[in-house]
Tab-separated table of C-alpha atoms in Angstrom:
chain	number	residue	atom	x	y	z
A	7	UNK	CA	-0.013	0.005	0.044
A	8	UNK	CA	1.238	3.428	-0.864
A	9	UNK	CA	1.457	6.465	1.507
A	10	UNK	CA	-1.378	8.183	-0.207
A	11	UNK	CA	-3.758	5.343	0.500
A	12	UNK	CA	-2.806	5.312	4.193
A	13	UNK	CA	-3.426	8.990	4.513
A	14	UNK	CA	-6.904	8.805	2.889
A	15	UNK	CA	-7.948	5.940	5.215
A	16	UNK	CA	-7.044	7.974	8.246
A	17	UNK	CA	-9.116	10.948	7.111
A	18	UNK	CA	-12.138	8.675	6.731
A	19	UNK	CA	-11.835	7.337	10.174
A	20	UNK	CA	-11.613	10.869	11.595
A	21	UNK	CA	-14.740	12.000	9.713
A	22	UNK	CA	-16.607	8.988	10.953
A	23	UNK	CA	-15.709	9.641	14.578
A	24	UNK	CA	-16.677	13.318	14.312
A	25	UNK	CA	-19.988	12.387	12.802
A	26	UNK	CA	-20.705	9.877	15.601
A	27	UNK	CA	-20.001	12.459	18.195
A	28	UNK	CA	-22.284	14.935	16.676
A	29	UNK	CA	-25.173	12.481	16.431
A	30	UNK	CA	-24.660	11.526	20.072
A	31	UNK	CA	-24.772	15.204	21.044
A	32	UNK	CA	-28.103	15.716	19.208
A	33	UNK	CA	-29.617	12.660	20.727
A	34	UNK	CA	-28.603	13.779	24.154
A	35	UNK	CA	-30.165	17.186	23.624
A	36	UNK	CA	-33.359	15.646	22.415
A	37	UNK	CA	-33.602	13.472	25.484
A	38	UNK	CA	-33.044	16.572	27.721
A	39	UNK	CA	-35.842	18.280	25.813
A	40	UNK	CA	-38.136	15.450	26.422
A	41	UNK	CA	-37.594	15.215	30.122
A	42	UNK	CA	-40.174	13.326	32.090
A	43	UNK	CA	-40.944	16.274	34.374
A	44	UNK	CA	-41.966	18.242	31.380
A	45	UNK	CA	-44.163	15.588	30.108
A	46	UNK	CA	-45.676	15.186	33.537
A	47	UNK	CA	-46.388	19.002	33.725
A	48	UNK	CA	-48.138	18.891	30.336
A	49	UNK	CA	-50.333	15.902	31.371
A	50	UNK	CA	-51.240	17.643	34.650
A	51	UNK	CA	-52.279	20.798	32.812
A	52	UNK	CA	-54.535	18.781	30.504
A	53	UNK	CA	-57.575	17.713	32.410
A	54	UNK	CA	-60.255	15.560	31.049
A	55	UNK	CA	-63.469	17.445	30.568
A	56	UNK	CA	-66.654	15.334	31.210
A	57	UNK	CA	-69.803	16.431	29.393
A	58	UNK	CA	-72.838	16.140	31.469
A	59	UNK	CA	-76.350	16.647	29.994
A	60	UNK	CA	-78.372	19.404	31.635
A	61	UNK	CA	-81.256	18.128	33.565
A	62	UNK	CA	-84.604	19.524	32.453
A	63	UNK	CA	-85.879	22.304	34.472
A	64	UNK	CA	-89.015	21.534	36.429
A	65	UNK	CA	-92.146	22.982	34.946
A	66	UNK	CA	-93.502	25.804	36.895
A	67	UNK	CA	-96.587	25.053	38.855
A	68	UNK	CA	-99.776	26.671	37.434
A	69	UNK	CA	-100.814	29.730	39.045
A	70	UNK	CA	-103.841	29.479	41.127
A	71	UNK	CA	-106.810	31.297	39.668
A	72	UNK	CA	-107.769	34.501	41.358
A	73	UNK	CA	-110.526	34.204	43.744
A	74	UNK	CA	-113.913	34.999	42.138
A	75	UNK	CA	-115.484	38.174	43.379
A	76	UNK	CA	-118.382	37.770	45.602
A	77	UNK	CA	-121.668	38.190	43.744
A	78	UNK	CA	-123.626	41.108	44.943
A	79	UNK	CA	-127.281	40.565	45.521
A	80	UNK	CA	-129.397	42.086	42.727
A	81	UNK	CA	-131.725	44.734	43.932
A	82	UNK	CA	-135.460	43.755	43.768
A	83	UNK	CA	-137.301	44.999	40.728
A	84	UNK	CA	-139.211	48.176	40.944
A	85	UNK	CA	-142.904	47.602	40.913
A	86	UNK	CA	-145.274	50.441	40.348
A	87	UNK	CA	-147.962	50.773	42.939
A	88	UNK	CA	-151.432	49.682	41.672
A	89	UNK	CA	-153.740	52.651	40.831
A	90	UNK	CA	-156.125	53.672	43.502
A	91	UNK	CA	-159.478	52.101	43.187
A	92	UNK	CA	-162.242	54.549	42.534
A	93	UNK	CA	-165.835	53.915	43.303
A	94	UNK	CA	-167.852	56.044	40.817
A	95	UNK	CA	-171.505	55.580	40.605
A	96	UNK	CA	-172.951	55.840	37.119
A	97	UNK	CA	-174.975	58.969	36.429
A	98	UNK	CA	-178.637	58.572	35.977
A	99	UNK	CA	-179.818	57.968	32.417
A	100	UNK	CA	-180.944	60.997	30.529
A	101	UNK	CA	-184.155	60.675	28.457
A	102	UNK	CA	-184.491	62.567	25.281
A	103	UNK	CA	-187.653	63.225	23.392
A	104	UNK	CA	-187.742	64.299	19.745
A	105	UNK	CA	-190.700	66.496	18.767
A	106	UNK	CA	-191.930	66.159	15.277
A	107	UNK	CA	-192.277	69.427	13.279
A	108	UNK	CA	-195.674	70.762	12.631
A	109	UNK	CA	-195.076	71.204	8.938
A	110	UNK	CA	-192.810	68.383	7.719
A	111	UNK	CA	-190.895	68.879	4.565
A	112	UNK	CA	-191.397	66.323	1.883
A	113	UNK	CA	-188.716	65.576	-0.756
A	114	UNK	CA	-189.999	65.023	-4.311
A	115	UNK	CA	-187.976	63.232	-6.783
A	116	UNK	CA	-188.403	64.434	-10.367
A	117	UNK	CA	-188.522	61.821	-13.094
A	118	UNK	CA	-186.292	62.374	-16.070
A	119	UNK	CA	-187.929	64.053	-18.979
A	120	UNK	CA	-187.005	63.119	-22.514
A	121	UNK	CA	-185.954	65.886	-24.811
A	122	UNK	CA	-188.267	65.780	-27.789
A	123	UNK	CA	-185.543	67.289	-30.055
A	124	UNK	CA	-183.246	64.191	-29.855
A	125	UNK	CA	-184.347	61.287	-31.969
A	126	UNK	CA	-183.477	57.763	-30.970
A	127	UNK	CA	-180.490	56.192	-32.663
A	128	UNK	CA	-181.370	53.898	-35.561
A	129	UNK	CA	-180.593	50.155	-34.979
A	130	UNK	CA	-177.380	48.889	-36.547
A	131	UNK	CA	-177.751	47.439	-40.045
A	132	UNK	CA	-177.918	43.720	-40.304
A	133	UNK	CA	-174.853	41.848	-41.259
A	134	UNK	CA	-174.387	40.999	-44.935
A	135	UNK	CA	-175.439	37.516	-45.832
A	136	UNK	CA	-172.683	34.936	-46.050
A	137	UNK	CA	-171.300	34.298	-49.584
A	138	UNK	CA	-172.873	31.527	-51.370
A	139	UNK	CA	-171.571	29.502	-54.314
A	140	UNK	CA	-173.572	26.734	-55.707
A	141	UNK	CA	-170.808	25.228	-57.878
A	142	UNK	CA	-167.033	25.325	-57.840
A	143	UNK	CA	-165.345	28.052	-59.806
A	144	UNK	CA	-162.094	27.454	-61.782
A	145	UNK	CA	-158.901	29.332	-60.680
A	146	UNK	CA	-157.047	30.598	-63.689
A	147	UNK	CA	-157.592	29.707	-67.303
A	148	UNK	CA	-159.073	26.124	-67.887
A	149	UNK	CA	-157.812	26.218	-71.455
A	150	UNK	CA	-154.235	25.675	-70.056
A	151	UNK	CA	-155.117	22.479	-68.195
A	152	UNK	CA	-154.727	20.474	-71.386
A	153	UNK	CA	-152.718	21.628	-74.406
A	154	UNK	CA	-151.107	20.266	-77.589
A	155	UNK	CA	-148.052	19.029	-75.735
A	156	UNK	CA	-150.343	16.556	-73.946
A	157	UNK	CA	-151.509	14.960	-77.236
A	158	UNK	CA	-150.942	11.176	-77.145
A	159	UNK	CA	-148.108	10.262	-79.490
A	160	UNK	CA	-149.951	7.317	-81.010
A	161	UNK	CA	-153.004	9.379	-81.700
A	162	UNK	CA	-150.842	12.100	-83.127
A	163	UNK	CA	-149.133	9.664	-85.518
A	164	UNK	CA	-152.529	8.294	-86.586
A	165	UNK	CA	-153.911	11.695	-86.872
A	166	UNK	CA	-156.888	10.998	-84.620
A	167	UNK	CA	-159.053	13.848	-83.283
A	168	UNK	CA	-162.090	14.209	-81.133
A	169	UNK	CA	-163.926	16.002	-78.248
A	170	UNK	CA	-163.997	14.532	-74.766
A	171	UNK	CA	-166.652	15.789	-72.327
A	172	UNK	CA	-166.025	15.214	-68.546
A	173	UNK	CA	-167.331	15.999	-65.067
A	174	UNK	CA	-165.117	16.319	-62.033
A	175	UNK	CA	-165.924	16.195	-58.233
A	176	UNK	CA	-164.280	19.064	-56.402
A	177	UNK	CA	-163.615	18.716	-52.596
A	178	UNK	CA	-163.763	21.489	-49.954
A	179	UNK	CA	-160.136	22.413	-50.593
A	180	UNK	CA	-160.681	23.089	-54.280
A	181	UNK	CA	-158.947	19.913	-55.530
A	182	UNK	CA	-160.266	17.358	-57.994
A	183	UNK	CA	-161.293	14.142	-56.252
A	184	UNK	CA	-162.500	12.201	-59.359
A	185	UNK	CA	-163.079	12.711	-63.113
A	186	UNK	CA	-165.698	10.976	-65.153
A	187	UNK	CA	-165.964	10.964	-69.028
A	188	UNK	CA	-169.635	11.781	-69.866
A	189	UNK	CA	-169.140	11.958	-73.660
A	190	UNK	CA	-166.336	10.053	-75.329
A	191	UNK	CA	-164.199	11.348	-78.194
A	192	UNK	CA	-164.283	7.933	-79.716
A	193	UNK	CA	-160.757	7.105	-78.640
A	194	UNK	CA	-159.668	5.776	-75.347
A	195	UNK	CA	-156.256	7.344	-75.277
A	196	UNK	CA	-157.782	10.795	-75.787
A	197	UNK	CA	-160.327	10.346	-73.013
A	198	UNK	CA	-157.681	9.000	-70.559
A	199	UNK	CA	-155.373	12.013	-71.367
A	200	UNK	CA	-158.255	14.374	-70.700
A	201	UNK	CA	-158.965	13.137	-67.154
A	202	UNK	CA	-155.308	12.723	-66.295
A	203	UNK	CA	-154.355	16.318	-67.104
A	204	UNK	CA	-157.578	17.744	-65.487
A	205	UNK	CA	-156.949	15.945	-62.216
A	206	UNK	CA	-153.287	16.941	-62.129
A	207	UNK	CA	-153.641	20.766	-63.085
A	208	UNK	CA	-157.228	21.936	-62.276
A	209	UNK	CA	-157.697	24.197	-59.237
A	210	UNK	CA	-161.064	25.570	-58.022
A	211	UNK	CA	-162.738	27.845	-55.497
A	212	UNK	CA	-164.946	25.350	-53.661
A	213	UNK	CA	-168.744	25.620	-53.521
A	214	UNK	CA	-170.265	27.355	-50.356
A	215	UNK	CA	-173.405	26.471	-48.427
A	216	UNK	CA	-175.954	28.903	-47.069
A	217	UNK	CA	-173.678	29.588	-44.057
A	218	UNK	CA	-170.666	30.327	-46.226
A	219	UNK	CA	-168.915	27.093	-45.361
A	220	UNK	CA	-167.031	25.194	-48.207
A	221	UNK	CA	-168.731	22.068	-49.477
A	222	UNK	CA	-168.258	19.493	-52.145
A	223	UNK	CA	-169.436	20.234	-55.706
A	224	UNK	CA	-169.125	19.266	-59.370
A	225	UNK	CA	-167.982	20.971	-62.510
A	226	UNK	CA	-168.307	19.958	-66.168
A	227	UNK	CA	-166.467	20.955	-69.356
A	228	UNK	CA	-164.988	19.460	-72.542
A	229	UNK	CA	-161.539	19.181	-74.199
A	230	UNK	CA	-161.255	19.248	-78.022
A	231	UNK	CA	-158.331	17.194	-79.261
A	232	UNK	CA	-157.241	18.719	-82.566
A	233	UNK	CA	-153.836	18.235	-84.366
A	234	UNK	CA	-152.147	21.614	-84.848
A	235	UNK	CA	-151.672	22.487	-88.581
């Protein structure tokens, strides 16, 4: 081993010793700081505090009600004294006598006198007699109840003509109840067309009785079937 190595080894030993001394000094100072007396004083100063719940305060006793005042006796009601009793004797009756007059006055009632200058009012005129109508009357023009447009097509092609006489029964409303052919045209289709159109289109004013009430009646006429030229 060389000299340099020996010298370095010595220095390390010295450093280690110094370090150990310093550590011992620090530990000793710490022990002194933590002396038992100091710890004891700290524990004595620190006392345990015990928490005790407060006991509920006793409820106050209810106050005694004040004594009721003594009721005073009500005074007796005031009663009016009864009226004094009077004993009055009724007076004697007085008799009165009415004397009739010597010349009594008589009242005369005058009867009403008619004025000859005023003539009595004439009686009202009698009401007019109710309207009377022995037979129904047509409304409008009867010539329009059947026209050339109503000509049966077959009779028109065959150029058949004729006159149909008929009679209708009119009810109280002015409508045709029935139609009867009283004189034929000689062709059934022309007769049937006559009653068909009259029943459908004819309107009347109904017949009236003696009291003016509507009644049933009859009406007669004829339709001439002629091909227009």
